mmCIF file with all atom_site columns, C-alpha atoms in Angstrom:
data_model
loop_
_atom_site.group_PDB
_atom_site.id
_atom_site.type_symbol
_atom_site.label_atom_id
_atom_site.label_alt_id
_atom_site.label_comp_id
_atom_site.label_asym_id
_atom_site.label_entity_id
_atom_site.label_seq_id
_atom_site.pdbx_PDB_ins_code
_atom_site.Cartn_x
_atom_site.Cartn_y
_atom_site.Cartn_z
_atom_site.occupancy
_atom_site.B_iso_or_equiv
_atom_site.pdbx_formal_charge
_atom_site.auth_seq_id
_atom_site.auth_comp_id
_atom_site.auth_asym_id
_atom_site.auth_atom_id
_atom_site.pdbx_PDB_model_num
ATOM 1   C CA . UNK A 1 1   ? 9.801  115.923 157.424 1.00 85.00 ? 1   UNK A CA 1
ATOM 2   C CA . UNK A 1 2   ? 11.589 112.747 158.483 1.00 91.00 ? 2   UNK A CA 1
ATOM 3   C CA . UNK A 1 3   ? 10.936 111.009 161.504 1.00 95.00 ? 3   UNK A CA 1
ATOM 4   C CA . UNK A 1 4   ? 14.180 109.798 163.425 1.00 97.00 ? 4   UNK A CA 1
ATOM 5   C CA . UNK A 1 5   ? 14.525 107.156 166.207 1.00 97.00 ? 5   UNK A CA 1
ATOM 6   C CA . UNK A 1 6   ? 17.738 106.977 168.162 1.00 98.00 ? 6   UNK A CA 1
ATOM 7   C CA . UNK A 1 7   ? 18.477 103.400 169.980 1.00 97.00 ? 7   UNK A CA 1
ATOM 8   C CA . UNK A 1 8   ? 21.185 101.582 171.757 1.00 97.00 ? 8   UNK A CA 1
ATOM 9   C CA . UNK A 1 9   ? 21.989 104.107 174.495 1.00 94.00 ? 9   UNK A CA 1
ATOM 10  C CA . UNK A 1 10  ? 22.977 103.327 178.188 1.00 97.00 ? 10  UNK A CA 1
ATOM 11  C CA . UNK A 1 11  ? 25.322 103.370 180.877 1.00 97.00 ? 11  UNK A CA 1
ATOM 12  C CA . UNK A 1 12  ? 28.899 101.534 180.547 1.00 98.00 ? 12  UNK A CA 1
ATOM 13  C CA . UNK A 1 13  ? 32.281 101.808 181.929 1.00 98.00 ? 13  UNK A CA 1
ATOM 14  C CA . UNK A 1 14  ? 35.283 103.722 180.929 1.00 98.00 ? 14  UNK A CA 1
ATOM 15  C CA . UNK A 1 15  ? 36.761 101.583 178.367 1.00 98.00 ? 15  UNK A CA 1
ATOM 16  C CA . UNK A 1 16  ? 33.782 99.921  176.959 1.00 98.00 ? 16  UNK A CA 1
ATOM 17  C CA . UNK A 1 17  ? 31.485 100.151 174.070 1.00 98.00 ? 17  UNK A CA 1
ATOM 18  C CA . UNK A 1 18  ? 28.295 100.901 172.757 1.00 98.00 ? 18  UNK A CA 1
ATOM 19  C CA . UNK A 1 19  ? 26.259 101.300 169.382 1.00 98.00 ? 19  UNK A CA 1
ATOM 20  C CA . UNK A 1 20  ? 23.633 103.856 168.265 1.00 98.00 ? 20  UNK A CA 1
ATOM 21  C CA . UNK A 1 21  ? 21.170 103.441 166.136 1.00 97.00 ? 21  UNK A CA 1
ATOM 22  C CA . UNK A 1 22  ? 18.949 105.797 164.341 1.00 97.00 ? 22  UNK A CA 1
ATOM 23  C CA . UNK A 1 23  ? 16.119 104.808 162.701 1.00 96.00 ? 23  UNK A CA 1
ATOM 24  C CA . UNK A 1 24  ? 14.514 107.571 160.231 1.00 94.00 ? 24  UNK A CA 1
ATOM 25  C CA . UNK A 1 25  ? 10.413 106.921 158.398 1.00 91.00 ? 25  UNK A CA 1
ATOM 26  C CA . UNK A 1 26  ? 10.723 104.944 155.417 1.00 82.00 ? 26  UNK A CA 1
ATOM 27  C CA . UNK A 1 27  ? 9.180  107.226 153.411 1.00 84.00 ? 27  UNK A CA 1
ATOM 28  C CA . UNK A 1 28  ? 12.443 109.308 154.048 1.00 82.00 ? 28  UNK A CA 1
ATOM 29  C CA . UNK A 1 29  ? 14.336 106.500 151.373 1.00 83.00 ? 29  UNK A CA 1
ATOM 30  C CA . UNK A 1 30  ? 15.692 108.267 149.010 1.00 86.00 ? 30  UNK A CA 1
ATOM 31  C CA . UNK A 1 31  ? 15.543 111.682 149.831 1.00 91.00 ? 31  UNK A CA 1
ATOM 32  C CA . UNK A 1 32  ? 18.185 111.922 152.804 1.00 93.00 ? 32  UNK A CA 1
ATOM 33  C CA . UNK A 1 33  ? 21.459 113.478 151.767 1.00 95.00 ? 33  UNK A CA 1
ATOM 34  C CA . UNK A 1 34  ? 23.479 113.106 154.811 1.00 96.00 ? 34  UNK A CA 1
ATOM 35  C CA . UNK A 1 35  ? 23.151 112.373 158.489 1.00 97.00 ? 35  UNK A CA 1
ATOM 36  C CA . UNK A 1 36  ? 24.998 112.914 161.714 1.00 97.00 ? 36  UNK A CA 1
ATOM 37  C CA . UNK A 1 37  ? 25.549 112.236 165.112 1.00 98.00 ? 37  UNK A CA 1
ATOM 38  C CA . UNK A 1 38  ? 25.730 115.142 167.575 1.00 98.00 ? 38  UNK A CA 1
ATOM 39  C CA . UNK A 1 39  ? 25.939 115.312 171.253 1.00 98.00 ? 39  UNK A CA 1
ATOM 40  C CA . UNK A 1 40  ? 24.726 117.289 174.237 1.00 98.00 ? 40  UNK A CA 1
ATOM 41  C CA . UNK A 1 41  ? 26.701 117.145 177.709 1.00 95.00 ? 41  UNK A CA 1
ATOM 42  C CA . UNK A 1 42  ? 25.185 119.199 180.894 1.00 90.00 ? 42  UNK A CA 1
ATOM 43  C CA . UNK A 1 43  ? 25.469 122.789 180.378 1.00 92.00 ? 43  UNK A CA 1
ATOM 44  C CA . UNK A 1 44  ? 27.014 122.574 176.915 1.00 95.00 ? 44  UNK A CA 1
ATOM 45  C CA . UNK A 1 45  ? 26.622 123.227 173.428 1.00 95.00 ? 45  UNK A CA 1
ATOM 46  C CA . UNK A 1 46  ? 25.180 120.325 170.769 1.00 96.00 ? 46  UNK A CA 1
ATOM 47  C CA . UNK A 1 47  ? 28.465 119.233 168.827 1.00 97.00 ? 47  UNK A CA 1
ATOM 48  C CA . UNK A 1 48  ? 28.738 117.487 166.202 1.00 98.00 ? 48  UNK A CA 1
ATOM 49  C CA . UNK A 1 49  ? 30.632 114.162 166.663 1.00 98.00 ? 49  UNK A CA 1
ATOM 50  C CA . UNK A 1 50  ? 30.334 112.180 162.577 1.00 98.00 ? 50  UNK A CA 1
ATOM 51  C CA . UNK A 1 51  ? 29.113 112.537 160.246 1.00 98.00 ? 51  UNK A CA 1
ATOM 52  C CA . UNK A 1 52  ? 27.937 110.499 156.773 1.00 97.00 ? 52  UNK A CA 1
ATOM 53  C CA . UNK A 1 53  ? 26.611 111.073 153.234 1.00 95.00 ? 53  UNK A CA 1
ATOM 54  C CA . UNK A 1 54  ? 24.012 108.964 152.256 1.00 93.00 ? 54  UNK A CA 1
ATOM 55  C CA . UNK A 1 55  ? 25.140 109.573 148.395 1.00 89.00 ? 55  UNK A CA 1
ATOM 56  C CA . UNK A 1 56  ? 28.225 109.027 146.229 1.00 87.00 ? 56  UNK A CA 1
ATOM 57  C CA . UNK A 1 57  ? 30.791 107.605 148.298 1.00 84.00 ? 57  UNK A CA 1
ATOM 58  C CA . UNK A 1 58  ? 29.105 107.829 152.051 1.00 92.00 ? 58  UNK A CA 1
ATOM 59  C CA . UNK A 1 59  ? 32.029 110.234 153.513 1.00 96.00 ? 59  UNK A CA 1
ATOM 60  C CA . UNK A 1 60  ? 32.642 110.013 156.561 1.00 97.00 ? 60  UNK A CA 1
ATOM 61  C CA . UNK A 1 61  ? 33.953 113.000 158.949 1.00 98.00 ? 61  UNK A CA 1
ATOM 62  C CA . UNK A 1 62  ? 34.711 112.802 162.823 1.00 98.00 ? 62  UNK A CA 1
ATOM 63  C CA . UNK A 1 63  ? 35.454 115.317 164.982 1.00 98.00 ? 63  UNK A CA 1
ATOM 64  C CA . UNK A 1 64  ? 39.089 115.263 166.325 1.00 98.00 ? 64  UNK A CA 1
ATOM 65  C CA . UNK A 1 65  ? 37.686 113.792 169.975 1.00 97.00 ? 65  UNK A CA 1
ATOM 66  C CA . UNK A 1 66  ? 36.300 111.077 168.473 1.00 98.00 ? 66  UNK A CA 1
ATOM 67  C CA . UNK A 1 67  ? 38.820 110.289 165.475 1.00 98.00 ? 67  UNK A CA 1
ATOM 68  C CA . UNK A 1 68  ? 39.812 106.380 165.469 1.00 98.00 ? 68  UNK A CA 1
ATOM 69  C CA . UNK A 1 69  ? 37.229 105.453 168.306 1.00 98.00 ? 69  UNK A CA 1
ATOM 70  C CA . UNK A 1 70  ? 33.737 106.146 167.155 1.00 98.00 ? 70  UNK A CA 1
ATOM 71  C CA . UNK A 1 71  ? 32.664 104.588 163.251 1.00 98.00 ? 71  UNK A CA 1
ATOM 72  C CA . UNK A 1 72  ? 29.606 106.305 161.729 1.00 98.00 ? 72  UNK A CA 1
ATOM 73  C CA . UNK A 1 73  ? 28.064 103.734 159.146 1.00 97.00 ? 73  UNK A CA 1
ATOM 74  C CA . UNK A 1 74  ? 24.597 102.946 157.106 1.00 94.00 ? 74  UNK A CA 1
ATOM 75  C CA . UNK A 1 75  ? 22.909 100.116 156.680 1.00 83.00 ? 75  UNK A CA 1
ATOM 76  C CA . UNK A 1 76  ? 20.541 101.194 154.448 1.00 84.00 ? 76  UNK A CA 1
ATOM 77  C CA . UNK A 1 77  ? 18.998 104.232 153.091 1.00 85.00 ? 77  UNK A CA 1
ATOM 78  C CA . UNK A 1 78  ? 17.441 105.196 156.386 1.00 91.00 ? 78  UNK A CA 1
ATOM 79  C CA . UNK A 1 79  ? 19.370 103.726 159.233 1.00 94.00 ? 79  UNK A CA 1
ATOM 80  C CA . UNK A 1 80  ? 22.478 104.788 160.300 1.00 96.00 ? 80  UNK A CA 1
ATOM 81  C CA . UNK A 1 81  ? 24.732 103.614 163.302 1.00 97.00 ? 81  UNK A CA 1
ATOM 82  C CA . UNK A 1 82  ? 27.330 104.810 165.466 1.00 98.00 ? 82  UNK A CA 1
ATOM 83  C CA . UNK A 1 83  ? 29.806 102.445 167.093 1.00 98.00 ? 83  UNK A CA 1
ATOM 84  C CA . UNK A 1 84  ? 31.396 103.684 170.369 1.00 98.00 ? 84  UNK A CA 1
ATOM 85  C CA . UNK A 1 85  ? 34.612 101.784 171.296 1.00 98.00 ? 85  UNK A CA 1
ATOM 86  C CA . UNK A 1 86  ? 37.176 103.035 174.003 1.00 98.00 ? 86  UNK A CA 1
ATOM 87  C CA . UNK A 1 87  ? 35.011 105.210 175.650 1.00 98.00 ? 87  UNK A CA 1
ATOM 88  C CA . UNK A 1 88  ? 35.487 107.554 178.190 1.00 98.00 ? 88  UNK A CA 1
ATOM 89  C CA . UNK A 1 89  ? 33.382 110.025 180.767 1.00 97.00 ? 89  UNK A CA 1
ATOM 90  C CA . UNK A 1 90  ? 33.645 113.144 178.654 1.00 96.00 ? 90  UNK A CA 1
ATOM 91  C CA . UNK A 1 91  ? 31.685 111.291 175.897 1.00 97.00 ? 91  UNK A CA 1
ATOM 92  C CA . UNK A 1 92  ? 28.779 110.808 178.455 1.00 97.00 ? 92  UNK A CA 1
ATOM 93  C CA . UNK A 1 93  ? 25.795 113.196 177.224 1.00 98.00 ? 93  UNK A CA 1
ATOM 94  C CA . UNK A 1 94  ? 22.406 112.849 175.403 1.00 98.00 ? 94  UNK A CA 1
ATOM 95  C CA . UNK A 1 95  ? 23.248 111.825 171.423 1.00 98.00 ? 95  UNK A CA 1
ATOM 96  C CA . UNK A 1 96  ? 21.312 113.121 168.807 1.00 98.00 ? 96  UNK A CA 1
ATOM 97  C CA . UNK A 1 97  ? 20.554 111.186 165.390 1.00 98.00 ? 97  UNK A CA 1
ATOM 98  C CA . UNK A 1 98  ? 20.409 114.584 162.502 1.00 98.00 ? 98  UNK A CA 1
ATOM 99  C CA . UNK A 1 99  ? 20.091 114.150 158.891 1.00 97.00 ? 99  UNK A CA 1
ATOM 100 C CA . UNK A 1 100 ? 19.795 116.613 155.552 1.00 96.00 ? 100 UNK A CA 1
ATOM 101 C CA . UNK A 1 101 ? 17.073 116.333 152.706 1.00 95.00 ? 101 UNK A CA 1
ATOM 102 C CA . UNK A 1 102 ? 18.255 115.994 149.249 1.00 93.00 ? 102 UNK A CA 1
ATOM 103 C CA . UNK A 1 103 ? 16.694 119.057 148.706 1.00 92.00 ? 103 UNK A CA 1
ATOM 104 C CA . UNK A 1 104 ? 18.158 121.138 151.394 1.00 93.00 ? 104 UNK A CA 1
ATOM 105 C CA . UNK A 1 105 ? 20.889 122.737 150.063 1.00 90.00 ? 105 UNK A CA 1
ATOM 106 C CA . UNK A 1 106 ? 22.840 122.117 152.954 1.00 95.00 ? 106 UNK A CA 1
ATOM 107 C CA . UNK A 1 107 ? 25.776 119.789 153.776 1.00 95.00 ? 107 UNK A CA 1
ATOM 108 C CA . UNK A 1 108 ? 26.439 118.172 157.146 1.00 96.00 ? 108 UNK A CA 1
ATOM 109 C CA . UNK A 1 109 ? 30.237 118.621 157.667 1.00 96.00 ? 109 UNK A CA 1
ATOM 110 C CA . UNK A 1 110 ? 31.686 121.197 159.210 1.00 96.00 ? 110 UNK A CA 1
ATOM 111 C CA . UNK A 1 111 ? 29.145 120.143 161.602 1.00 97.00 ? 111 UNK A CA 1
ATOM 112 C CA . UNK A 1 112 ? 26.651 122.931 162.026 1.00 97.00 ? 112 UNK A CA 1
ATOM 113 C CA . UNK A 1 113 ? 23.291 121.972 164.180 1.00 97.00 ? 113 UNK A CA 1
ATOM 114 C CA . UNK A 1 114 ? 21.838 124.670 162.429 1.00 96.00 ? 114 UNK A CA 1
ATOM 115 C CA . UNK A 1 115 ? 22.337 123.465 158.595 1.00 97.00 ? 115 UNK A CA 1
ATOM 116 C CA . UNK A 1 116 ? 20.366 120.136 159.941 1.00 97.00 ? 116 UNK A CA 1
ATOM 117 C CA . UNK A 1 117 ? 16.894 119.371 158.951 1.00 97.00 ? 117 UNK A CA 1
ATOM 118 C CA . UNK A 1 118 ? 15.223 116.681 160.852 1.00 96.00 ? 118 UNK A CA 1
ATOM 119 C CA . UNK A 1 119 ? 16.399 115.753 164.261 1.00 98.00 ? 119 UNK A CA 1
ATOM 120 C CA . UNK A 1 120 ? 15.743 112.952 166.799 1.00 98.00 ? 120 UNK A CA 1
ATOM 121 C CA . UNK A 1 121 ? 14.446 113.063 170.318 1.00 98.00 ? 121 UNK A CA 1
ATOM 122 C CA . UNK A 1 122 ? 17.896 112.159 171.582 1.00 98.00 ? 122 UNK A CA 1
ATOM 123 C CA . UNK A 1 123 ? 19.139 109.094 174.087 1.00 98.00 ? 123 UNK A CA 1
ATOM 124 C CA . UNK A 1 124 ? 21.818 108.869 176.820 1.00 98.00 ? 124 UNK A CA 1
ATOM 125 C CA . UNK A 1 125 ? 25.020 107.615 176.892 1.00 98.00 ? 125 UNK A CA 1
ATOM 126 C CA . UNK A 1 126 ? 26.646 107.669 180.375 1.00 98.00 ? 126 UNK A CA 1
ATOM 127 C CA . UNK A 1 127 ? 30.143 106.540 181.257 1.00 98.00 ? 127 UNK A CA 1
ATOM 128 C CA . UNK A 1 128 ? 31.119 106.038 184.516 1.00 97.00 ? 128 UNK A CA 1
ATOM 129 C CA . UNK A 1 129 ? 34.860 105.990 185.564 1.00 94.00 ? 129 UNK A CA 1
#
């Protein structure tokens, strides 16, 4: 099981920016197939907002709410970032780091929380108008 660590949440204005970090256990090198960033707001669903293979070419996938705004990324083979730019109040909810195992079978886009693995505790993002 991997261990995940989301970081880098907060409030901000409409507009602004923020970055998310997720940390996973570094015994996890090496056997993480893809990751993803999924979201919770108040009374809704967990969707899926990017997504990222840690293999081949690193895809990347967005949802269409997100599309030119938000850039999934990796730094390494366990940490993987989300960069918030122009955002606005409907992206305010709890975020949730996800990733895949290698050995899974699964694949992380079409987001599905279900096909994920190993999930963080989740952090806040608020922005006010």
């Amino acid at each position: 099981q991997v261990q995940l660590v989301e970081s880098g949440g907060g409030s901000v204005e409409a507009g602004g920016s923020l970055r998310l970090s997720c940390a996973a256990s570094e015994s996890a090198s090496g056997s993480i197939y893809c990751g993803g960033w999924f979201r919770q707001a108040p009374r809704k669903g967990r969707e899926g907002v990017a997504a990222i293979y840690f293999v081949g070419g690193r895809s990347t996938y967005y949802d269409n709410s997100v599309q030119g705004r938000f850039t999934i990324s990796l730094h390494n083979a366990t940490n993987m970032d989300l960069q918030m730019n122009s955002l606005t109040p409907e992206d305010s909810g709890t975020y949730y780091c996800a990733t895949i195992a290698r050995s899974s079978g699964s694949i992380c886009y079409p987001f599905d929380p279900a096909a994920m693995d190993d999930w963080g505790k989740g952090i806040q993002v608020t922005v006010s108008s």
